[in-house]
Amino acid sequence: NTMALYQRVGKSLLSTRSASSPILTATAVARRARFLSTEAAAASAKAQRKGFVEWYEGHLNARPVLTKAVTGAFLWGLGDVVAQVVPTLIEEEDGSDDTTKKEFKYDIPRTARAVTFGFAIHAPLSHVHFNLLEWMTVKGGFAGLSIPIFKTVMEQFVYWSWFSNSLYHGAMGAMQGKNLNEIQKRIEDVLWDTQVAQWKFWIPVQLLNFQFVPVRHQLNVVLLTSVVWTALLSAWYPPEEAEVEVSEEKKD
């Protein structure tokens, strides 16, 4: 009986407040409408993000190599765009009056080479590489923090970085029309510097990648990080006039 009395009193107070304060009621309704509108927009954006993730995951599970190849082509191309554009933007911000500075001209064939390498060579081989690392880890019985350490050591020092960096410089030289001797000399000239720069940047990145990211997404982490890496290299070491593709630093 007491509870029923409280409920009747409460309803009476609410009714009196609503009748005596129509402006307050209208304000509350407007606030509720704005809240529902914001909530609906957030739910719609979340559904779109979820839809894209599910769509990508579906393709990744059904056609992993092709999906990674297309992703690799896009991100390698984006990385090359960044590598070409960033130095020009930095020069413009510096406000240099150097009259010998050449007018910027975007190199489309260079981006085409990057896209081709990412699609046809780097992504398919990287798919094999990451799955091979996972297989070796399982066979070796590694667990816990020993997993990312083992994978990083194998990748950076034992086989993959040496092979992939040599392959990159060789493929770029071949697509530029260089002969075998010129390609070999290019690899000899730049391989060690490429390795040292890679170890400084990629070892911490890959330790985190191997620890927290599923195998099927590890290549995507490398490709996304490579866009930032390319931008940094282009900012720190702008291409000299006499150098060819100096900012096309090898991605992991």
Short mmCIF file of C-alpha atoms in Angstrom, two decimals:
data_model
loop_
_atom_site.label_atom_id
_atom_site.label_comp_id
_atom_site.label_asym_id
_atom_site.label_seq_id
_atom_site.Cartn_x
_atom_site.Cartn_y
_atom_site.Cartn_z
CA ASN A 1 0.00 0.00 0.00
CA THR A 2 2.84 2.39 0.86
CA MET A 3 4.56 1.64 -2.46
CA ALA A 4 1.34 2.25 -4.38
CA LEU A 5 0.92 5.57 -2.56
CA TYR A 6 4.44 6.67 -3.52
CA GLN A 7 3.77 5.78 -7.16
CA ARG A 8 0.50 7.80 -7.22
CA VAL A 9 2.22 10.79 -5.65
CA GLY A 10 5.06 10.57 -8.14
CA LYS A 11 2.73 10.43 -11.12
CA SER A 12 0.77 13.37 -9.71
CA LEU A 13 3.92 15.47 -9.35
CA LEU A 14 5.06 14.63 -12.88
CA SER A 15 1.63 15.44 -14.24
CA THR A 16 1.55 18.78 -12.39
CA ARG A 17 5.09 19.64 -13.55
CA SER A 18 4.26 18.85 -17.15
CA ALA A 19 1.06 20.88 -17.06
CA SER A 20 2.67 23.86 -15.36
CA SER A 21 5.94 23.81 -17.37
CA PRO A 22 5.18 23.32 -21.07
CA ILE A 23 8.47 24.99 -22.05
CA LEU A 24 10.42 22.57 -19.87
CA THR A 25 8.58 19.64 -21.43
CA ALA A 26 9.30 20.87 -24.96
CA THR A 27 12.97 21.31 -24.06
CA ALA A 28 13.16 17.79 -22.73
CA VAL A 29 11.55 16.45 -25.89
CA ALA A 30 14.01 18.38 -28.05
CA ARG A 31 16.95 17.07 -26.05
CA ARG A 32 15.65 13.53 -26.35
CA ALA A 33 15.26 13.96 -30.09
CA ARG A 34 18.83 15.24 -30.44
CA PHE A 35 20.11 12.36 -28.34
CA LEU A 36 18.26 9.82 -30.46
CA SER A 37 19.53 11.47 -33.65
CA THR A 38 23.14 11.38 -32.43
CA GLU A 39 22.74 7.81 -31.27
CA ALA A 40 21.29 6.79 -34.64
CA ALA A 41 24.14 8.47 -36.53
CA ALA A 42 26.73 6.73 -34.34
CA ALA A 43 24.99 3.39 -34.84
CA SER A 44 24.92 3.93 -38.60
CA ALA A 45 28.65 4.78 -38.73
CA LYS A 46 29.45 1.75 -36.59
CA ALA A 47 27.39 -0.47 -38.90
CA GLN A 48 29.24 0.86 -41.94
CA ARG A 49 32.62 0.20 -40.33
CA LYS A 50 31.51 -3.26 -39.31
CA GLY A 51 30.21 -3.86 -42.82
CA PHE A 52 33.55 -3.00 -44.41
CA VAL A 53 35.50 -5.13 -41.91
CA GLU A 54 33.20 -8.09 -42.50
CA TRP A 55 33.45 -7.59 -46.26
CA TYR A 56 37.25 -7.46 -46.15
CA GLU A 57 37.49 -10.42 -43.78
CA GLY A 58 35.27 -12.43 -46.09
CA HIS A 59 37.55 -11.80 -49.05
CA LEU A 60 40.62 -12.41 -46.91
CA ASN A 61 39.32 -15.82 -45.85
CA ALA A 62 38.07 -16.81 -49.31
CA ARG A 63 40.96 -15.46 -51.42
CA PRO A 64 43.83 -14.53 -49.07
CA VAL A 65 46.60 -14.16 -51.66
CA LEU A 66 44.55 -12.09 -54.12
CA THR A 67 43.15 -9.89 -51.35
CA LYS A 68 46.61 -9.21 -49.96
CA ALA A 69 47.95 -8.58 -53.48
CA VAL A 70 45.29 -5.94 -54.18
CA THR A 71 45.88 -4.38 -50.75
CA GLY A 72 49.62 -4.42 -51.37
CA ALA A 73 49.26 -2.78 -54.77
CA PHE A 74 47.15 0.04 -53.30
CA LEU A 75 49.40 0.70 -50.31
CA TRP A 76 52.65 0.44 -52.27
CA GLY A 77 51.23 2.93 -54.73
CA LEU A 78 50.14 5.22 -51.90
CA GLY A 79 53.59 4.97 -50.34
CA ASP A 80 55.24 6.01 -53.59
CA VAL A 81 52.86 8.96 -53.95
CA VAL A 82 53.85 10.06 -50.46
CA ALA A 83 57.54 9.60 -51.28
CA GLN A 84 57.26 11.84 -54.32
CA VAL A 85 54.99 14.54 -52.94
CA VAL A 86 56.31 15.05 -49.38
CA PRO A 87 59.78 16.41 -50.34
CA THR A 88 58.14 18.97 -52.64
CA LEU A 89 55.81 20.14 -49.88
CA ILE A 90 58.73 20.48 -47.48
CA GLU A 91 60.69 22.56 -49.99
CA GLU A 92 57.70 24.85 -50.47
CA GLU A 93 57.33 25.33 -46.70
CA ASP A 94 61.03 26.13 -46.39
CA GLY A 95 60.51 28.99 -48.85
CA SER A 96 63.84 28.38 -50.51
CA ASP A 97 64.85 30.88 -53.22
CA ASP A 98 67.12 28.38 -54.92
CA THR A 99 66.82 29.20 -58.62
CA THR A 100 68.35 25.87 -59.58
CA LYS A 101 65.50 23.97 -57.97
CA LYS A 102 63.77 21.88 -60.61
CA GLU A 103 60.05 22.10 -61.14
CA PHE A 104 58.19 19.16 -59.61
CA LYS A 105 56.99 16.60 -62.11
CA TYR A 106 55.15 13.55 -60.86
CA ASP A 107 56.75 10.29 -61.99
CA ILE A 108 53.84 8.06 -63.03
CA PRO A 109 56.01 5.13 -64.26
CA ARG A 110 57.70 5.01 -60.87
CA THR A 111 54.34 4.63 -59.11
CA ALA A 112 53.36 1.99 -61.66
CA ARG A 113 56.51 0.05 -60.80
CA ALA A 114 55.68 0.25 -57.09
CA VAL A 115 52.11 -0.94 -57.68
CA THR A 116 53.34 -3.82 -59.85
CA PHE A 117 55.91 -4.88 -57.28
CA GLY A 118 53.38 -4.72 -54.45
CA PHE A 119 50.77 -6.72 -56.35
CA ALA A 120 52.78 -9.36 -58.20
CA ILE A 121 55.86 -9.89 -56.04
CA HIS A 122 55.86 -8.50 -52.51
CA ALA A 123 52.37 -9.38 -51.28
CA PRO A 124 52.25 -13.02 -52.53
CA LEU A 125 55.74 -13.77 -51.21
CA SER A 126 55.00 -12.01 -47.91
CA HIS A 127 51.90 -14.18 -47.52
CA VAL A 128 54.15 -17.25 -47.73
CA HIS A 129 56.71 -15.64 -45.42
CA PHE A 130 54.30 -14.84 -42.58
CA ASN A 131 52.69 -18.27 -42.75
CA LEU A 132 56.14 -19.92 -42.80
CA LEU A 133 57.11 -17.98 -39.68
CA GLU A 134 53.93 -19.14 -37.98
CA TRP A 135 54.62 -22.75 -38.97
CA MET A 136 58.19 -22.58 -37.63
CA THR A 137 56.93 -21.05 -34.39
CA VAL A 138 54.39 -23.83 -33.84
CA LYS A 139 56.90 -26.55 -34.74
CA GLY A 140 59.49 -25.02 -32.43
CA GLY A 141 57.08 -24.98 -29.50
CA PHE A 142 57.56 -21.27 -28.80
CA ALA A 143 55.14 -19.55 -26.42
CA GLY A 144 54.58 -16.16 -24.83
CA LEU A 145 57.11 -13.42 -25.50
CA SER A 146 59.45 -15.87 -27.20
CA ILE A 147 57.11 -15.93 -30.23
CA PRO A 148 57.61 -12.30 -31.38
CA ILE A 149 61.32 -12.45 -30.51
CA PHE A 150 61.85 -15.64 -32.54
CA LYS A 151 59.87 -14.32 -35.51
CA THR A 152 61.65 -10.96 -35.50
CA VAL A 153 65.11 -12.54 -35.35
CA MET A 154 64.27 -14.96 -38.16
CA GLU A 155 62.76 -12.23 -40.31
CA GLN A 156 65.28 -9.46 -39.77
CA PHE A 157 68.57 -11.33 -39.44
CA VAL A 158 68.29 -14.86 -40.83
CA TYR A 159 66.61 -14.77 -44.23
CA TRP A 160 63.66 -12.54 -45.07
CA SER A 161 65.03 -9.00 -44.89
CA TRP A 162 68.13 -9.88 -46.93
CA PHE A 163 66.06 -11.66 -49.54
CA SER A 164 63.22 -9.12 -49.77
CA ASN A 165 65.53 -6.09 -49.90
CA SER A 166 67.66 -7.67 -52.64
CA LEU A 167 64.50 -8.64 -54.51
CA TYR A 168 63.13 -5.11 -54.24
CA HIS A 169 66.22 -3.40 -55.61
CA GLY A 170 66.60 -6.07 -58.29
CA ALA A 171 62.97 -5.85 -59.40
CA MET A 172 63.04 -2.04 -59.48
CA GLY A 173 66.22 -2.13 -61.57
CA ALA A 174 64.77 -4.69 -63.97
CA MET A 175 61.58 -2.66 -64.46
CA GLN A 176 63.77 0.37 -65.20
CA GLY A 177 65.48 -1.58 -67.97
CA LYS A 178 68.83 -2.10 -66.24
CA ASN A 179 70.98 -5.08 -67.22
CA LEU A 180 72.10 -7.83 -64.85
CA ASN A 181 75.45 -6.23 -64.03
CA GLU A 182 73.83 -2.88 -63.25
CA ILE A 183 71.26 -4.58 -61.02
CA GLN A 184 73.96 -6.49 -59.16
CA LYS A 185 75.97 -3.32 -58.62
CA ARG A 186 72.91 -1.46 -57.36
CA ILE A 187 72.19 -4.20 -54.82
CA GLU A 188 75.81 -4.21 -53.65
CA ASP A 189 75.80 -0.42 -53.27
CA VAL A 190 72.57 -0.01 -51.28
CA LEU A 191 71.79 -3.32 -49.57
CA TRP A 192 73.75 -2.77 -46.36
CA ASP A 193 72.46 0.78 -45.83
CA THR A 194 68.94 -0.49 -46.46
CA GLN A 195 69.41 -3.24 -43.88
CA VAL A 196 70.70 -0.88 -41.20
CA ALA A 197 67.85 1.59 -41.73
CA GLN A 198 65.34 -1.24 -41.68
CA TRP A 199 66.62 -2.71 -38.41
CA LYS A 200 66.35 0.64 -36.64
CA PHE A 201 62.73 1.15 -37.62
CA TRP A 202 61.21 -2.26 -38.24
CA ILE A 203 62.48 -4.35 -35.31
CA PRO A 204 60.26 -2.60 -32.70
CA VAL A 205 57.36 -2.45 -35.18
CA GLN A 206 57.56 -6.16 -35.90
CA LEU A 207 57.92 -7.13 -32.26
CA LEU A 208 54.57 -5.47 -31.62
CA ASN A 209 53.10 -6.80 -34.85
CA PHE A 210 54.02 -10.41 -34.10
CA GLN A 211 52.83 -10.12 -30.51
CA PHE A 212 49.39 -8.56 -30.96
CA VAL A 213 48.23 -8.97 -34.58
CA PRO A 214 46.75 -12.16 -36.11
CA VAL A 215 48.87 -13.75 -38.84
CA ARG A 216 46.39 -12.92 -41.60
CA HIS A 217 46.66 -9.18 -40.81
CA GLN A 218 50.41 -8.90 -40.16
CA LEU A 219 51.21 -8.00 -43.76
CA ASN A 220 48.59 -5.21 -43.66
CA VAL A 221 50.28 -3.74 -40.59
CA VAL A 222 53.60 -3.74 -42.44
CA LEU A 223 52.07 -2.10 -45.51
CA LEU A 224 50.24 0.58 -43.52
CA THR A 225 53.32 1.35 -41.44
CA SER A 226 55.38 1.51 -44.62
CA VAL A 227 53.36 4.50 -45.80
CA VAL A 228 54.44 6.41 -42.67
CA TRP A 229 57.99 5.08 -43.04
CA THR A 230 58.17 6.33 -46.63
CA ALA A 231 56.89 9.75 -45.62
CA LEU A 232 59.48 10.02 -42.85
CA LEU A 233 62.31 8.99 -45.15
CA SER A 234 61.18 11.49 -47.75
CA ALA A 235 61.09 14.24 -45.13
CA TRP A 236 64.42 13.40 -43.55
CA TYR A 237 66.33 12.50 -46.71
CA PRO A 238 64.89 14.35 -49.72
CA PRO A 239 66.09 12.92 -53.05
CA GLU A 240 69.19 14.58 -54.43
CA GLU A 241 69.15 15.73 -58.02
CA ALA A 242 71.78 13.21 -59.10
CA GLU A 243 70.23 10.27 -57.28
CA VAL A 244 67.65 7.92 -58.67
CA GLU A 245 64.81 6.73 -56.48
CA VAL A 246 66.73 7.45 -53.28
CA SER A 247 63.45 7.91 -51.43
CA GLU A 248 62.15 4.55 -52.64
CA GLU A 249 63.52 3.00 -49.47
CA LYS A 250 62.76 -0.70 -49.20
CA LYS A 251 59.69 -1.66 -47.24
CA ASP A 252 59.91 -4.59 -44.91
#
